[in-house]
PDB file of C-alpha atoms in Angstrom:
ATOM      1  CA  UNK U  12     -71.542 123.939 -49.253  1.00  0.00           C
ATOM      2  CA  UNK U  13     -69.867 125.471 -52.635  1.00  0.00           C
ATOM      3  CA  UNK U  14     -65.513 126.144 -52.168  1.00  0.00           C
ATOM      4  CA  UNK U  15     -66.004 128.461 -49.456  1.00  0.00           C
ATOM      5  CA  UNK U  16     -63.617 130.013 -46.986  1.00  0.00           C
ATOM      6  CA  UNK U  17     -64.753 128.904 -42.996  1.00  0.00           C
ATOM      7  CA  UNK U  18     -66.000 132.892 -42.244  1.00  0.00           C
ATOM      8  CA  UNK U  19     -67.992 132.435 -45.297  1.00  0.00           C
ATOM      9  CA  UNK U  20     -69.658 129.202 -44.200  1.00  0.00           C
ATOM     10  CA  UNK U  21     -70.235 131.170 -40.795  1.00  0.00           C
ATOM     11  CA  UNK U  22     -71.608 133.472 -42.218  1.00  0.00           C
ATOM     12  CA  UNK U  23     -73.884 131.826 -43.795  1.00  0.00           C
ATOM     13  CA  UNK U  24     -74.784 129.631 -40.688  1.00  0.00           C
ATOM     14  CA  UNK U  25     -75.102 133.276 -38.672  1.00  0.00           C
ATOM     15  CA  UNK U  26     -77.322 134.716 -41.029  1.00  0.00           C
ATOM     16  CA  UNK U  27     -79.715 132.212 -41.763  1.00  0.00           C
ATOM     17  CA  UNK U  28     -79.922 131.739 -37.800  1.00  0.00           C
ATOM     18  CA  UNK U  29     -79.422 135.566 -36.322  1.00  0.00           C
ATOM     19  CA  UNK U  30     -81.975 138.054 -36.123  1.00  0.00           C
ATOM     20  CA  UNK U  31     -80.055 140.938 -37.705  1.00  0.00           C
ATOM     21  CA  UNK U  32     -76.538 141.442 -39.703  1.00  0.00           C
ATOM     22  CA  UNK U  33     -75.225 143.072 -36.695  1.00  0.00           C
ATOM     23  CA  UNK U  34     -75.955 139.512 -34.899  1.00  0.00           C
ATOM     24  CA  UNK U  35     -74.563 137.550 -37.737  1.00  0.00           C
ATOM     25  CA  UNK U  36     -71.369 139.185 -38.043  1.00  0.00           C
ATOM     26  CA  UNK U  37     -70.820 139.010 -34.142  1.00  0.00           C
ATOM     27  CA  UNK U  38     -71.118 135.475 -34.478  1.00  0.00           C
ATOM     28  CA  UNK U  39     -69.240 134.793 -37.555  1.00  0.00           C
ATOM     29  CA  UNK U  40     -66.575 136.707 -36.063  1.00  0.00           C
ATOM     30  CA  UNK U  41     -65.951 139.043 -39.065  1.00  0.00           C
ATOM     31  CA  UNK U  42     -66.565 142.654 -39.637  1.00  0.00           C
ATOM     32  CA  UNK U  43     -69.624 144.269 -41.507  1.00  0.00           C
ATOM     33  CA  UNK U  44     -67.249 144.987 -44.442  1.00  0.00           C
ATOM     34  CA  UNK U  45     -65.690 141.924 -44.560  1.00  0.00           C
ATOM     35  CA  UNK U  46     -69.157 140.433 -44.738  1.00  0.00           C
ATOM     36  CA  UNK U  47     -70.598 142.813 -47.368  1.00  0.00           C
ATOM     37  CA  UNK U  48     -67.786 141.837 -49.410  1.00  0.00           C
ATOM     38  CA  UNK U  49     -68.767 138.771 -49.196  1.00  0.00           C
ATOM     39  CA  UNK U  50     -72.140 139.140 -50.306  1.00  0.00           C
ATOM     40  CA  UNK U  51     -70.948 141.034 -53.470  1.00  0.00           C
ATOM     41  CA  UNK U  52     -68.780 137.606 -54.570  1.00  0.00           C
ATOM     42  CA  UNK U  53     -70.690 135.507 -56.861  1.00  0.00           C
ATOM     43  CA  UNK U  54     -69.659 132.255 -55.223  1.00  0.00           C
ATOM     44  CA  UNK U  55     -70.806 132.758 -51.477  1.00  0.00           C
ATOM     45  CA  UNK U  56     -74.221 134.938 -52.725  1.00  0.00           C
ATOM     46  CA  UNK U  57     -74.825 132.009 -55.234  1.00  0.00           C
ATOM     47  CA  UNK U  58     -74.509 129.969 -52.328  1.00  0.00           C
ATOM     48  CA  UNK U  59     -76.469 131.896 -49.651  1.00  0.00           C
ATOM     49  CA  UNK U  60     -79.199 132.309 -51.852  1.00  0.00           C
ATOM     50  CA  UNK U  61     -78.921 128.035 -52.669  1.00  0.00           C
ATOM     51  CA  UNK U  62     -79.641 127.522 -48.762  1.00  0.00           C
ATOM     52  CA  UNK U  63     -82.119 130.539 -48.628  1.00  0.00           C
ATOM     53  CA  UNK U  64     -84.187 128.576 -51.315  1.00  0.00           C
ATOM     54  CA  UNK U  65     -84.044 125.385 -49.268  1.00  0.00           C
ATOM     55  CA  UNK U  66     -85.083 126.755 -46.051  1.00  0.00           C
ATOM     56  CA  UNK U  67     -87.932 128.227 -47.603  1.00  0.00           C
ATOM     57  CA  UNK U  68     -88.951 124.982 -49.595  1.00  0.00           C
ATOM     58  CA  UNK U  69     -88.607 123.046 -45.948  1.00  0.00           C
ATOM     59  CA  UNK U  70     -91.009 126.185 -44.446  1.00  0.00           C
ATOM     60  CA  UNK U  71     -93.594 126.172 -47.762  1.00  0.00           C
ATOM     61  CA  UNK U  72     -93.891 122.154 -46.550  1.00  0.00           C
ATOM     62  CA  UNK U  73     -94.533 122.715 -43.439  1.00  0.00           C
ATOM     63  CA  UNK U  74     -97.231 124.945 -44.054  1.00  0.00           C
ATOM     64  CA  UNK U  75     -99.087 122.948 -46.973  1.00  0.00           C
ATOM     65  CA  UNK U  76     -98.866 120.535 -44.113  1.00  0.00           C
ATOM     66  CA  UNK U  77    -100.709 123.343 -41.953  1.00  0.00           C
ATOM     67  CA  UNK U  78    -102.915 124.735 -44.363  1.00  0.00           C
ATOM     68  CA  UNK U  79    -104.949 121.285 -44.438  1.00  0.00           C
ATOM     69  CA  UNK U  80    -105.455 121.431 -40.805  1.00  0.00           C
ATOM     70  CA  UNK U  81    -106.125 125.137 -41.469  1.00  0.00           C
ATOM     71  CA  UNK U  82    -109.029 124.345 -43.557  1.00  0.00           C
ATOM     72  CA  UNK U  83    -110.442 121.472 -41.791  1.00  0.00           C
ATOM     73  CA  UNK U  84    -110.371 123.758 -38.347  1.00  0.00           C
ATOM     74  CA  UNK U  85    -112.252 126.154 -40.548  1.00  0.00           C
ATOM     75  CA  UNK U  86    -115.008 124.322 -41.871  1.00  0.00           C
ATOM     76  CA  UNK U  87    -115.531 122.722 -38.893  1.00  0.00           C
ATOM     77  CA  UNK U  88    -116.335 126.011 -37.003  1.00  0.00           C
ATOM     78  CA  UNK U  89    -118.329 126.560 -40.029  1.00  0.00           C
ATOM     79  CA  UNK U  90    -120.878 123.602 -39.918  1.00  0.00           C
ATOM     80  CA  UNK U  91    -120.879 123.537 -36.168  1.00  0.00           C
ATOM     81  CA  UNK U  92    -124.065 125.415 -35.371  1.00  0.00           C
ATOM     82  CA  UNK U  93    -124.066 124.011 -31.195  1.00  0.00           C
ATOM     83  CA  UNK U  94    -120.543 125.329 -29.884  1.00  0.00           C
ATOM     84  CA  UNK U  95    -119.564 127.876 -32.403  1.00  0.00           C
ATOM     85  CA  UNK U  96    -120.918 131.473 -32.729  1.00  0.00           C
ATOM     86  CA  UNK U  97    -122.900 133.125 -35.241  1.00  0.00           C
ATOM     87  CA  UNK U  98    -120.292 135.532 -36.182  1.00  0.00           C
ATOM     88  CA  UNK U  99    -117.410 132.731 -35.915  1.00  0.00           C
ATOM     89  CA  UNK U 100    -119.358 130.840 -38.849  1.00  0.00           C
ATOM     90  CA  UNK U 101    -119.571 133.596 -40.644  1.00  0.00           C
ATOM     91  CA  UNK U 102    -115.961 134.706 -40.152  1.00  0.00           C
ATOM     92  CA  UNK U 103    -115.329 130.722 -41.098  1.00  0.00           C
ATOM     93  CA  UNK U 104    -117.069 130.899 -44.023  1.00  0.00           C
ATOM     94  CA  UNK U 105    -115.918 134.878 -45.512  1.00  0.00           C
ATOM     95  CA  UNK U 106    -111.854 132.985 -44.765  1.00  0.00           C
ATOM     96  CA  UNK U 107    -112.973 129.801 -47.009  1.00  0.00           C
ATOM     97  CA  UNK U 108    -114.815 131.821 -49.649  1.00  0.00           C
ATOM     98  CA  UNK U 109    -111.509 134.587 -50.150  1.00  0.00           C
ATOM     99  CA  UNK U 110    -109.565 131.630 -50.111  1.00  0.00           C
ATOM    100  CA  UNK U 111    -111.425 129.766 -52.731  1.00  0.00           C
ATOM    101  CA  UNK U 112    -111.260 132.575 -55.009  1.00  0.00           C
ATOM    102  CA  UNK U 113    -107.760 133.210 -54.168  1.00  0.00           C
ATOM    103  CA  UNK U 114    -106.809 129.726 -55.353  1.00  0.00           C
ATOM    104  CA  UNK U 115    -108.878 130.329 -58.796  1.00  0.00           C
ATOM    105  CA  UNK U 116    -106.882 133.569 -59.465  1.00  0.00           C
ATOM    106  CA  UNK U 117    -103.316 132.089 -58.998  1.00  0.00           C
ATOM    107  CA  UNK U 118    -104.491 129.076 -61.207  1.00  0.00           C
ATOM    108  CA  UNK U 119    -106.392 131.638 -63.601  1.00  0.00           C
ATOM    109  CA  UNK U 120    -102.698 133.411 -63.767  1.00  0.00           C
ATOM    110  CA  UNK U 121    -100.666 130.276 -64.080  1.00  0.00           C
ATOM    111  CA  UNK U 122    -102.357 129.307 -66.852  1.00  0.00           C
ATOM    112  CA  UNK U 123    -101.602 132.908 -68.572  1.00  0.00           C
ATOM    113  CA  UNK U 124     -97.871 132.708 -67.674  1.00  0.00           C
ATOM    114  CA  UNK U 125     -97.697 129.473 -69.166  1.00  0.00           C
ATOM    115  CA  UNK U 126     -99.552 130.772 -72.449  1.00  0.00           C
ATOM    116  CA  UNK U 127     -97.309 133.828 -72.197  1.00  0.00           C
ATOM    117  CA  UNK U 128     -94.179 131.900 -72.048  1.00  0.00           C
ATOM    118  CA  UNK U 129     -95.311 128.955 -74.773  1.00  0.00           C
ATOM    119  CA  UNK U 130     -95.345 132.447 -77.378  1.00  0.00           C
ATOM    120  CA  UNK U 131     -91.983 133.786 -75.842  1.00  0.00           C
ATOM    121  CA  UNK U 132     -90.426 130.151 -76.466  1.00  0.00           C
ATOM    122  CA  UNK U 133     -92.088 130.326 -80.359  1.00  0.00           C
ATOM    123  CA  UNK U 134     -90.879 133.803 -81.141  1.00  0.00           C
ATOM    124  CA  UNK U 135     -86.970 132.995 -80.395  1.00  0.00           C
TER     125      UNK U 135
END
């Protein structure tokens, strides 16, 4: 972690593992001010945030991980015509299908924040 004081590193720890601020502070052993002053320095919200980022990177893994099974347990209620139900195909098929285009639009607007940025960059 970045230079900070041991309540600040609790905090951290209690807030990225509590429920509620309430929770956090109770375990961090600090008051609510005391803790909303923290999040106002630079130093400890530079640093919160830091580990926020991480934790979310470790969680958008995990479900890239899951969204292959995801699909796979989709398609094959899908194709199978024997054990699954009319209407679970067809629910199957409407989740691929919204996904599919889903995937086109974000790549569709990728493409335009990249243009978008590429002029920004020329223009400076």
């Amino acid at each position: 972690m970045a230079e900070l004081k041991p309540k600040q590193e609790k905090l951290i720890i209690a807030l990225m593992s509590k429920s509620t601020m309430e929770e956090a502070v109770e375990a961090a052993g600090i008051t609510k001010n005391t803790a909303y002053k923290y999040l106002k320095d630079p130093v400890f919200s530079n640093e919160y945030r830091r580990i926020r980022r991480e934790n979310m990177q470790q969680v958008t893994s995990k479900l890239q991980h899951a969204a292959i099974l995801a699909v796979e347990t989709l398609l094959d209620v899908m194709e199978d015509k024997e054990l699954s139900t009319p209407s679970a195909r067809v629910q199957a098929s409407r989740a691929v299908l919204e996904n599919a285009y889903k995937g086109i639009e974000m790549d569709d607007l990728q493409q335009r924040i990249e243009q978008l940025e590429e002029r920004l960059g020329d223009s400076y």
